[in-house]
CSV table of C-alpha atoms and ligand atoms in Angstrom, one decimal:
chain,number,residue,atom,x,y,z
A,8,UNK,CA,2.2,-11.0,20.4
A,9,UNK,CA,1.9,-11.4,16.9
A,10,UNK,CA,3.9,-9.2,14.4
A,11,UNK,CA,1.1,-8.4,12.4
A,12,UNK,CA,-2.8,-7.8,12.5
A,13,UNK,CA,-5.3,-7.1,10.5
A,14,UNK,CA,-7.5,-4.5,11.5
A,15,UNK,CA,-11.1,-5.7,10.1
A,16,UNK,CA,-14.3,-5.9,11.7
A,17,UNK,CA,-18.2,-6.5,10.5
A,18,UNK,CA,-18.2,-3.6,8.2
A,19,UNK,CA,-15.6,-5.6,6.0
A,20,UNK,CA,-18.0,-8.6,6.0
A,21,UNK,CA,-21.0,-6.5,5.1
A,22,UNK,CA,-19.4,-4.9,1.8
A,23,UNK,CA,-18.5,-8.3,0.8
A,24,UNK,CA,-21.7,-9.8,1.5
A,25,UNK,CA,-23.4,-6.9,-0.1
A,26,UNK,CA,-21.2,-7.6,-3.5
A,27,UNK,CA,-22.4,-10.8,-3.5
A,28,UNK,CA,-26.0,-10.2,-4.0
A,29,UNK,CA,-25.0,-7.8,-6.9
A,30,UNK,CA,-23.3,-10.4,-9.3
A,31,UNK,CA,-20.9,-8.2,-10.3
A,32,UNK,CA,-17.5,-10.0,-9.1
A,33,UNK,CA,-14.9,-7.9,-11.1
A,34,UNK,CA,-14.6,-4.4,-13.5
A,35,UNK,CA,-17.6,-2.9,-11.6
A,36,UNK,CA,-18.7,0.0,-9.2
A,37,UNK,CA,-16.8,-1.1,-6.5
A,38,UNK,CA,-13.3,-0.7,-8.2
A,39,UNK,CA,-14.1,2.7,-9.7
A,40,UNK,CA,-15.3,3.8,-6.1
A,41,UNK,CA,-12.0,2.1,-4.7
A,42,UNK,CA,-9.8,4.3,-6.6
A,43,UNK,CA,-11.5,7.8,-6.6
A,44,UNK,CA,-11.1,7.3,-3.2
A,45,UNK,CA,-7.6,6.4,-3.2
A,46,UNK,CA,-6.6,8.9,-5.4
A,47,UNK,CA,-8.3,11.9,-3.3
A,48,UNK,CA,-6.4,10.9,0.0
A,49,UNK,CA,-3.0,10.8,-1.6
A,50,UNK,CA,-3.6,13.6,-3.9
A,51,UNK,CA,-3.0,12.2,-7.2
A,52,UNK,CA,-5.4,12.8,-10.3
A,53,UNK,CA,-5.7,8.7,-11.1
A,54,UNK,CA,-5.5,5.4,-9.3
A,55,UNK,CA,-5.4,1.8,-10.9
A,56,UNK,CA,-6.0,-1.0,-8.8
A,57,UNK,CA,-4.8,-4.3,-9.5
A,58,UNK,CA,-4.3,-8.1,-8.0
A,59,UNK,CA,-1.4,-7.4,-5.7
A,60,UNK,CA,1.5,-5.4,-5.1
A,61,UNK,CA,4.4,-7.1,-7.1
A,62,UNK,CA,2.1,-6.9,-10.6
A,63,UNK,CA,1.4,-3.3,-9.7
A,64,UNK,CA,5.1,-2.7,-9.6
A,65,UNK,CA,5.9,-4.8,-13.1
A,66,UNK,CA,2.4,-2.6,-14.3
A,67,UNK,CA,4.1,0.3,-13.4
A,68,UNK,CA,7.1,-0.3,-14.8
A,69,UNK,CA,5.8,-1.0,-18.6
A,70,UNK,CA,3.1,1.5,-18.4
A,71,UNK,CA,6.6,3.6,-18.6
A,72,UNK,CA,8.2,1.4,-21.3
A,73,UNK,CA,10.8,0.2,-19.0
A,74,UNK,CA,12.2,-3.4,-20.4
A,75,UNK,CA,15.4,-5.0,-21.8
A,76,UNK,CA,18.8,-3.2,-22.1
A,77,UNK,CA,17.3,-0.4,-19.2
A,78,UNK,CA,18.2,-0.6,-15.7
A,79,UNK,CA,16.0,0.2,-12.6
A,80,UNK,CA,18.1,1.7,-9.0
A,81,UNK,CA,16.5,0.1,-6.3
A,82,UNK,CA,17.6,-0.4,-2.4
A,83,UNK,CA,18.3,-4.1,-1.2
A,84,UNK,CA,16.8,-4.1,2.4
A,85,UNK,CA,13.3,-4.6,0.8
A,86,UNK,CA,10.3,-6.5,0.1
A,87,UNK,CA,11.9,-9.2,-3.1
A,88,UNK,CA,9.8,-7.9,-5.6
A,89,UNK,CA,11.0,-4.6,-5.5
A,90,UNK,CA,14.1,-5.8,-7.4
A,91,UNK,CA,11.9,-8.6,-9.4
A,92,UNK,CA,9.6,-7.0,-10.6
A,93,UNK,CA,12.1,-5.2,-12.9
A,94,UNK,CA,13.9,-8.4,-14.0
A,95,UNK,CA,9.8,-9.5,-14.6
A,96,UNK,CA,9.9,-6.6,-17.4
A,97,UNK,CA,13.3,-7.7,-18.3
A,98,UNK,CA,14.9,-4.6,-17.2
A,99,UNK,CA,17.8,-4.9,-14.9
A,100,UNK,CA,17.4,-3.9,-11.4
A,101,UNK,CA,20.8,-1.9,-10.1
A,102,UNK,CA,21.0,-2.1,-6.1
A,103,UNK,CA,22.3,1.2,-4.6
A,104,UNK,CA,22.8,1.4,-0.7
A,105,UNK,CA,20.8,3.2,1.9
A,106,UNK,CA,21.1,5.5,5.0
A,107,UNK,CA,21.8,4.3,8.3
A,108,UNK,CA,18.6,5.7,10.7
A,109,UNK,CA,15.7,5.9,8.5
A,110,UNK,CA,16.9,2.6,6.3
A,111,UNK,CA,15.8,4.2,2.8
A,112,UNK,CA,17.8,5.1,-0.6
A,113,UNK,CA,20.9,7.0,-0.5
A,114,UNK,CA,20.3,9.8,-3.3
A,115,UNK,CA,24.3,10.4,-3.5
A,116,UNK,CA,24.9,6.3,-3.5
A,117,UNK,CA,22.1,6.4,-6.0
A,118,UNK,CA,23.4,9.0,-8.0
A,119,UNK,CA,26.6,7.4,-8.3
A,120,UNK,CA,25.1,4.4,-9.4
A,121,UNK,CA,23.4,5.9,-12.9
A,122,UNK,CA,25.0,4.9,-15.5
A,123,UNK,CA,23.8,5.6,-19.7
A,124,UNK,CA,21.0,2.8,-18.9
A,125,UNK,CA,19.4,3.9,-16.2
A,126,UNK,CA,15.9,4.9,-16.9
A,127,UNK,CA,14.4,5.1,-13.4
A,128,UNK,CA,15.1,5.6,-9.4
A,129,UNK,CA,12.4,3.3,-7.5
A,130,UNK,CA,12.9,4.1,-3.9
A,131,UNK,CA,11.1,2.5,-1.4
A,132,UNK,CA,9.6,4.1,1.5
A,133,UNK,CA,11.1,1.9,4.2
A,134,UNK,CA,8.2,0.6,7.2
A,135,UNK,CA,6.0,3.5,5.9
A,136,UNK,CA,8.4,6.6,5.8
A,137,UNK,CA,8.5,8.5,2.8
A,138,UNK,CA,12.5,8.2,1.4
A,139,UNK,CA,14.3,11.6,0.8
A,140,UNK,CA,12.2,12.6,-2.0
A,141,UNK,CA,13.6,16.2,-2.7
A,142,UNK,CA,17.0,14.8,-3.1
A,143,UNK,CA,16.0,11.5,-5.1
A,144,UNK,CA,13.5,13.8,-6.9
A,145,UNK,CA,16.5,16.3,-7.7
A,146,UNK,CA,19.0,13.4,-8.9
A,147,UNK,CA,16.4,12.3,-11.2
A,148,UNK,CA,16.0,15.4,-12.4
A,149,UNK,CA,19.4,16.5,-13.0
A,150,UNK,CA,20.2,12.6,-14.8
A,151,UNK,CA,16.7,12.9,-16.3
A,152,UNK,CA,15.5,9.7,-15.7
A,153,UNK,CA,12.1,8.8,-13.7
A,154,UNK,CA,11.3,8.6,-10.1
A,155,UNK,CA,8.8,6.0,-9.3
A,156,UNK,CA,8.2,5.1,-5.9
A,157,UNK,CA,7.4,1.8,-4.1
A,158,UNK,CA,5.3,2.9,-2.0
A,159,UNK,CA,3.7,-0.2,-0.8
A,160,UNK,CA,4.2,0.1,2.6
A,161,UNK,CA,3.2,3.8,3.1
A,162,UNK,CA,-0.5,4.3,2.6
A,163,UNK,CA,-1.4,7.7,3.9
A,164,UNK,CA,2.9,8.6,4.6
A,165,UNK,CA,3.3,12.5,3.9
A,166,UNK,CA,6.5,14.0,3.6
A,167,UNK,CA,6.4,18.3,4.1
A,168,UNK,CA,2.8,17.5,3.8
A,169,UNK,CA,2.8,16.3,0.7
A,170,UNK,CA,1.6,12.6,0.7
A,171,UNK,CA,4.2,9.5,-0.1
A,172,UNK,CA,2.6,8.1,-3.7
A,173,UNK,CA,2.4,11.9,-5.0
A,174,UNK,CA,5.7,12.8,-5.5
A,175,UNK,CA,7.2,10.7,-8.6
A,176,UNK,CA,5.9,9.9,-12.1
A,177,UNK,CA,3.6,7.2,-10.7
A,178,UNK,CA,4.2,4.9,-7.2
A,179,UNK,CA,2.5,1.3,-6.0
A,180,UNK,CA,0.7,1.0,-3.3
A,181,UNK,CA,-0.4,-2.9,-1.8
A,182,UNK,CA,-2.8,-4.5,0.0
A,183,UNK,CA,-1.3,-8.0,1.2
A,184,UNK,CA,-2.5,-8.5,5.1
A,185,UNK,CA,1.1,-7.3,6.6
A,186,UNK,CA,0.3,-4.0,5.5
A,187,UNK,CA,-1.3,-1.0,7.5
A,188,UNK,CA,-4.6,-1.4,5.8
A,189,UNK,CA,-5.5,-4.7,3.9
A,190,UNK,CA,-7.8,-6.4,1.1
A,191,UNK,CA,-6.2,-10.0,1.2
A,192,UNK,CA,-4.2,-9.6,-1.8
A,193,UNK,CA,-4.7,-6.2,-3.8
A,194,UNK,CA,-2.4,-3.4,-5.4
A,195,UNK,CA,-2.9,0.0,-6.7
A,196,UNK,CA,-0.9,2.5,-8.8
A,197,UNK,CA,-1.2,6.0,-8.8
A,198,UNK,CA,-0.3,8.8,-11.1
A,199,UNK,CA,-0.7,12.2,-12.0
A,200,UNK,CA,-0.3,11.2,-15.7
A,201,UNK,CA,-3.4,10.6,-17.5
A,202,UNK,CA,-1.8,8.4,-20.8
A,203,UNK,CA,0.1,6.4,-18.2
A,204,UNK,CA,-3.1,5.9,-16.2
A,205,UNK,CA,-4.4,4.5,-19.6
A,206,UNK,CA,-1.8,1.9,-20.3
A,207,UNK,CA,-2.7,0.3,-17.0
A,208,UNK,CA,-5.9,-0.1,-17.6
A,209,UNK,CA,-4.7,-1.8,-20.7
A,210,UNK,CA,-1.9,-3.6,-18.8
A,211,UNK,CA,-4.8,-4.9,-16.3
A,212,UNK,CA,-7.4,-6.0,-18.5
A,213,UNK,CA,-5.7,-7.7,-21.7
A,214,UNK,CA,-5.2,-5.1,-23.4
A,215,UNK,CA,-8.8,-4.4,-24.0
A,216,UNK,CA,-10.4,-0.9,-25.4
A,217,UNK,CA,-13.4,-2.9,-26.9
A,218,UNK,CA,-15.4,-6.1,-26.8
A,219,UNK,CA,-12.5,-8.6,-27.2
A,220,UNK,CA,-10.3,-5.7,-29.3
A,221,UNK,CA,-7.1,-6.4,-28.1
A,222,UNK,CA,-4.6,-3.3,-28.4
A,223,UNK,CA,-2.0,-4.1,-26.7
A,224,UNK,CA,-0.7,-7.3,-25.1
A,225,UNK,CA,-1.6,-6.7,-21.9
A,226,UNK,CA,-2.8,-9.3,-18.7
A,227,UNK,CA,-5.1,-10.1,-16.0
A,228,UNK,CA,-4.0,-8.2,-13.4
A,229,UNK,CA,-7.5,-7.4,-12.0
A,230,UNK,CA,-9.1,-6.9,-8.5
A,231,UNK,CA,-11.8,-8.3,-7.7
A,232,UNK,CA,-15.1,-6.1,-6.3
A,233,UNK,CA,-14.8,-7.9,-3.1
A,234,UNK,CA,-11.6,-6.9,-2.5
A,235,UNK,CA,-12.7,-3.4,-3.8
A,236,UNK,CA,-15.4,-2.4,-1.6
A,237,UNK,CA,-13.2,-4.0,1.3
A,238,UNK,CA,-10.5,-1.5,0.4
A,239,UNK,CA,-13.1,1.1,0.6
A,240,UNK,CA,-14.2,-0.2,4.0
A,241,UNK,CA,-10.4,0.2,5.3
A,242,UNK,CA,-9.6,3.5,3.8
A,243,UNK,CA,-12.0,4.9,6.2
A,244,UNK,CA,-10.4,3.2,8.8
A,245,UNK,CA,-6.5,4.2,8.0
A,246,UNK,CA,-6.9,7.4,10.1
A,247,UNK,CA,-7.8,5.8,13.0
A,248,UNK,CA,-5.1,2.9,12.3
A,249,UNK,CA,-2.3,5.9,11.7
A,250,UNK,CA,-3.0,7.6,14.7
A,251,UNK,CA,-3.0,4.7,16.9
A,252,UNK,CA,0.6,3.6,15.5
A,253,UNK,CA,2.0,7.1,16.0
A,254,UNK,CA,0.8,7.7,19.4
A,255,UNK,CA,2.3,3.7,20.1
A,256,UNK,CA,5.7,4.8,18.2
A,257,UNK,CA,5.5,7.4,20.3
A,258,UNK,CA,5.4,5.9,23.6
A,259,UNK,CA,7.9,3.4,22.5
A,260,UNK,CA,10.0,5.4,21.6
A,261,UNK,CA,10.3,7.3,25.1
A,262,UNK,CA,11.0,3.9,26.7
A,263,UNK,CA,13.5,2.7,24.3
A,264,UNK,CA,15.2,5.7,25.4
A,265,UNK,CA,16.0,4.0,28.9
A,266,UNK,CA,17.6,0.8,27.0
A,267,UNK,CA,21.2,0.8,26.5
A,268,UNK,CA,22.4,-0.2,22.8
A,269,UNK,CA,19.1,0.1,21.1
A,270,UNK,CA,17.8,3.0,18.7
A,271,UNK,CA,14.5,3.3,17.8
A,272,UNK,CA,13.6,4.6,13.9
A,273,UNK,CA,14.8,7.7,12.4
A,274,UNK,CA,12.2,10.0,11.8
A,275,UNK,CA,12.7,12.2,8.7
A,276,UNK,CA,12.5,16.1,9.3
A,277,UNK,CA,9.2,16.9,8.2
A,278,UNK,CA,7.9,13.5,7.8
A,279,UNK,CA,4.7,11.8,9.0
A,280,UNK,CA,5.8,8.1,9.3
A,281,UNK,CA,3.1,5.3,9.3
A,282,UNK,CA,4.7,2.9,11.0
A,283,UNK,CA,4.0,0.2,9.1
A,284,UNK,CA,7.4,-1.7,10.5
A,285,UNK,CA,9.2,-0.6,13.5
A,286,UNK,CA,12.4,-1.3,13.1
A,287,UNK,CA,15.3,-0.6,16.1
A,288,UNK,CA,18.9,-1.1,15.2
A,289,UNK,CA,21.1,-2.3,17.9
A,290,UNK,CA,24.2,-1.4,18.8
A,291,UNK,CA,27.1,-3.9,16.7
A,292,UNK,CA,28.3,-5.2,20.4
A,293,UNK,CA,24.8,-6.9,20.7
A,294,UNK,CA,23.9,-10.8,18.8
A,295,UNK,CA,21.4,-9.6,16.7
A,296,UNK,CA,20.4,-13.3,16.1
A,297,UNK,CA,20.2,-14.2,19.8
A,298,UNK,CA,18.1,-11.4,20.5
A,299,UNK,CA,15.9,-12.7,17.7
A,300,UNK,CA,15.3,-15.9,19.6
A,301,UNK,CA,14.9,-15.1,23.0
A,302,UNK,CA,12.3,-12.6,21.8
A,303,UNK,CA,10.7,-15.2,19.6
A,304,UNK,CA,10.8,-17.4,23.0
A,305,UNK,CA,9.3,-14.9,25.2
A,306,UNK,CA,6.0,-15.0,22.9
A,307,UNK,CA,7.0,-11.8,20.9
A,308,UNK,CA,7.4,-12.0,17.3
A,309,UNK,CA,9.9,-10.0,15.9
A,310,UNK,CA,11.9,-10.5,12.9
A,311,UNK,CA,14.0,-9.4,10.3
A,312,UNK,CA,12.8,-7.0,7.6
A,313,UNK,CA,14.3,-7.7,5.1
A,314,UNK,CA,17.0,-9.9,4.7
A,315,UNK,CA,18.6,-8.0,2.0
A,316,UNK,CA,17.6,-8.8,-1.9
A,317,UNK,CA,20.9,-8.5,-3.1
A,318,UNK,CA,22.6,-11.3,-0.8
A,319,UNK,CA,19.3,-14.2,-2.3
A,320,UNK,CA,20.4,-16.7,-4.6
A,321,UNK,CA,19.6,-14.9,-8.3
A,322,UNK,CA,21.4,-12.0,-7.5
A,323,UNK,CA,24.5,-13.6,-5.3
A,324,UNK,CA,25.4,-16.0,-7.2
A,325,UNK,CA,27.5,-15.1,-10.4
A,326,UNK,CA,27.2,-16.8,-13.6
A,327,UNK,CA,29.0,-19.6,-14.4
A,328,UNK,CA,27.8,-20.9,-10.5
A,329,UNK,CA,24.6,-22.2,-11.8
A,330,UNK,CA,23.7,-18.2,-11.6
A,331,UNK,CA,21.6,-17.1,-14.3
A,332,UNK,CA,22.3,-12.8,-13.0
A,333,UNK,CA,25.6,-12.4,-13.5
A,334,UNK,CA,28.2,-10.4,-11.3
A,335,UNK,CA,27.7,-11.8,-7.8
A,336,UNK,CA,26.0,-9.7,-5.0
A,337,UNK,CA,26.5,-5.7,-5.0
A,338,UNK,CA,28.7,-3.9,-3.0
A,339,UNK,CA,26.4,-2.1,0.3
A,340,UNK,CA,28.5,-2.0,2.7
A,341,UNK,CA,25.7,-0.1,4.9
A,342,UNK,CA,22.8,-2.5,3.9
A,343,UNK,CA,25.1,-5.4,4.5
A,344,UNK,CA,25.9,-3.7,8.1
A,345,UNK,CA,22.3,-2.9,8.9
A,346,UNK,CA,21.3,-6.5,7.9
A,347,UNK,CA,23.0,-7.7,10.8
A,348,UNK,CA,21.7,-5.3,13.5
A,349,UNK,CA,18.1,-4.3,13.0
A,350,UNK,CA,15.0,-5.9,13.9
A,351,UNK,CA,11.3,-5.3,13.8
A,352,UNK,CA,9.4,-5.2,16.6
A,353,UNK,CA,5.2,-6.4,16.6
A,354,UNK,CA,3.4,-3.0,15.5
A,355,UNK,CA,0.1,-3.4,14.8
A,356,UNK,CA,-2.7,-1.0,15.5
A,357,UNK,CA,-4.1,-3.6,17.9
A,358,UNK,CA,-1.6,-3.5,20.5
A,359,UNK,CA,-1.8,-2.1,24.1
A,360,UNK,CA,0.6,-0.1,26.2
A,361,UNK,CA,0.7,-3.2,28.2
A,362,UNK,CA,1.8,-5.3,25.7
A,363,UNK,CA,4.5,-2.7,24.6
A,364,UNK,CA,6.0,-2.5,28.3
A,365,UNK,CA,6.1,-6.0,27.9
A,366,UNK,CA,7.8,-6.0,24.5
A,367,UNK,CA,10.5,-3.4,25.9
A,368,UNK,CA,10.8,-5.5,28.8
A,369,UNK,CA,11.9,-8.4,27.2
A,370,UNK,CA,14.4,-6.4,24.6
A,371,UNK,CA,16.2,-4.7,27.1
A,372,UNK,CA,16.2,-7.9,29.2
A,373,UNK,CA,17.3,-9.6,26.0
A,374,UNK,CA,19.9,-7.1,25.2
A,375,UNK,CA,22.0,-7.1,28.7
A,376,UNK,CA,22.0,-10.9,27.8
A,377,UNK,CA,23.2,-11.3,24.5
A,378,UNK,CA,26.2,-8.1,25.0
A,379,UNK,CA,29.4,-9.9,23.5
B,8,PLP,C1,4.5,-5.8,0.2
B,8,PLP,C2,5.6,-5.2,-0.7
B,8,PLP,C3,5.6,-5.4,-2.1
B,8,PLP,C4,4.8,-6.5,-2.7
B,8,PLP,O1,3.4,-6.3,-2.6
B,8,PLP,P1,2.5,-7.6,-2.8
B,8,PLP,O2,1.1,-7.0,-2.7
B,8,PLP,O3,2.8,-8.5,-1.7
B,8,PLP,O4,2.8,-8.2,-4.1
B,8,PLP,C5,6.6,-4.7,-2.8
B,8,PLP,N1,7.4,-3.9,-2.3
B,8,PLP,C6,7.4,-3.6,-1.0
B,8,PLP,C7,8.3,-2.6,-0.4
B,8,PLP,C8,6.5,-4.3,-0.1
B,8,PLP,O5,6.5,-4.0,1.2
């Protein structure tokens, strides 16, 4: 049972083969159609789409003149280039530490955390749960600094109904093939702001407002109309994708119920979750690692999401130790904690209810085992 699955079928390979006989391979049609459509289902006046998630981030970033001397508050138990990207700018990313449950930001941890520097809040929505935007949003506010949201793991995510993406000064969306919907490789960043949907055009394409009139110093940061038209092809499809996942997290989590030392994800009050990881935390009596295995050996593929940013080599080693970040790793306590005890469980829109019997048979078999 693999962890993840792309959902694609013939209707991908047909809007590829059908960009092919148009020779136009990049700044056509295609991407323009991508993000109108992008932009209408999360409700946000303009969409960018770019090569992948990670330069979408660093895109985002500049677009808001974020670079050296500001810092960035970002969680830990992410994706790496949530915290890289900013370094990639040359800002400094600040770690801050998140709830137990629901695995996202802090906003009084994060608030504690701002210091005279701090130019943003970048929360992330955690396996495709919008973080506690109202209270991030309001701590940005009151320091008066920028909420941008990684949001690359929460296509379609609404939170009081209003959709993950549309809620801070721009987010990031991306398209790698673990996510809910997929182009290969692809990113996107949406804002409401029309000047800083401008600068990432620039950012994208060299800087270019003419024929080879540079502006600014920008990049290649491109998608290519391949990828575009199979992003269009699998926007029509995330409805059907989100509705199988919530009706699976649904039944899994009534028979996680009957397993002793496992809880299944927080759910946010008013949230719609995608589900784009679904992550259980077990209880500190059970080897976390051991469960990992066995799981691993019973043909189910579960794993650790994320091991935590702040405990990789550039930012836990201090200087002087060959490091080149400085202080050693941050102090998060409940990242550090959670690190130890969660897993993710296979959860793609593929699966049966017979494979997830067989998934819960083997935890709580697992489970009972590995009790210390
Ligand atoms: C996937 C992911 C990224 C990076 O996106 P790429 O398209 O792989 O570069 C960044 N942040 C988070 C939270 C992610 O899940």
């Amino acid at each position: 049972m693999s962890l993840c699955r792309p959902t694609v079928g013939p209707e991908e390979a047909a809007a590829i083969a059908r960009v092919l006989t148009t020779g136009v391979y990049t700044n056509g049609p295609e991407t323009a159609a991508f993000e109108r459509e992008f932009a209408r289902l999360h409700e946000v006046e303009h969409a960018v789409a770019v090569a992948n998630g990670t330069v979408g981030l660093a895109a985002m970033l500049l677009a808001h003149d974020i670079g050296p001397g500001d810092e960035v508050i970002v969680p830990s138990l992410t994706f790496f280039s949530t915290a890289t990207s900013v370094l990639h700018v040359g800002a400094t990313p600040v770690f801050a530490d998140i709830l137990p449950g629901t695995y996202d930001l802090d906003p009084d941890d994060v608030a504690a955390r701002l210091t005279p520097r701090t130019r943003a809040i970048m929360p992330v929505h955690y396996g495709g749960q919008p973080a506690d935007l109202p209270r991030l949003t309001a701590v940005a506010e009151r320091a008066g600094v920028l909420l941008l949201e990684d949001a690359a793991q929460a296509h379609g995510a609404r939170l009081h109904g209003r959709p993950a993406g549309s809620w801070g000064a721009a987010a990031m969306f991306s398209f790698t093939p673990t996510k809910n919907i997929t182009t290969g490789e692809g990113g996107i960043v949406v804002t409401p702001n029309a000047a800083v949907a401008d600068r990432l055009r620039l950012l994208r394409n060299h800087g270019m407002t003419g024929p080879y009139h540079h502006e600014i110093v920008g990049y290649n940061w491109r998608l290519t109309e391949f990828q575009a038209a199979m992003g269009v092809v699998q926007l029509g499809r995330l409805p059907g994708i989100l509705d199988r996942k919530r009706a699976n997290a649904a039944w899994l989590g009534q028979r996680l119920a009957e397993v002793p030392g496992v809880t299944p994800p927080g759910v946010r009050s008013g949230a719609e979750h995608v589900y784009m990881l679904y992550t259980v935390t077990l209880d500190p009596a059970i080897d976390r690692d051991a469960v990992l295995t066995d799981l691993r050996a019973s043909g189910v593929e579960a794993k650790l999401y994320f091991p935590p940013a702040h405990r990789q080599p550039p930012f836990a080693i201090r200087a002087g130790d060959d490091g080149r970040l400085g202080d050693g790793p941050a102090e998060l306590p409940v990242t550090d904690d959670l690190a130890g005890r969660i897993l993710s469980l296979p959860f793609h829109a593929g699966l049966t209810t017979a494979e997830l019997d067989f998934m819960v048979d083997q935890l709580a078999a697992t489970v009972t085992r590995n009790a210390r």
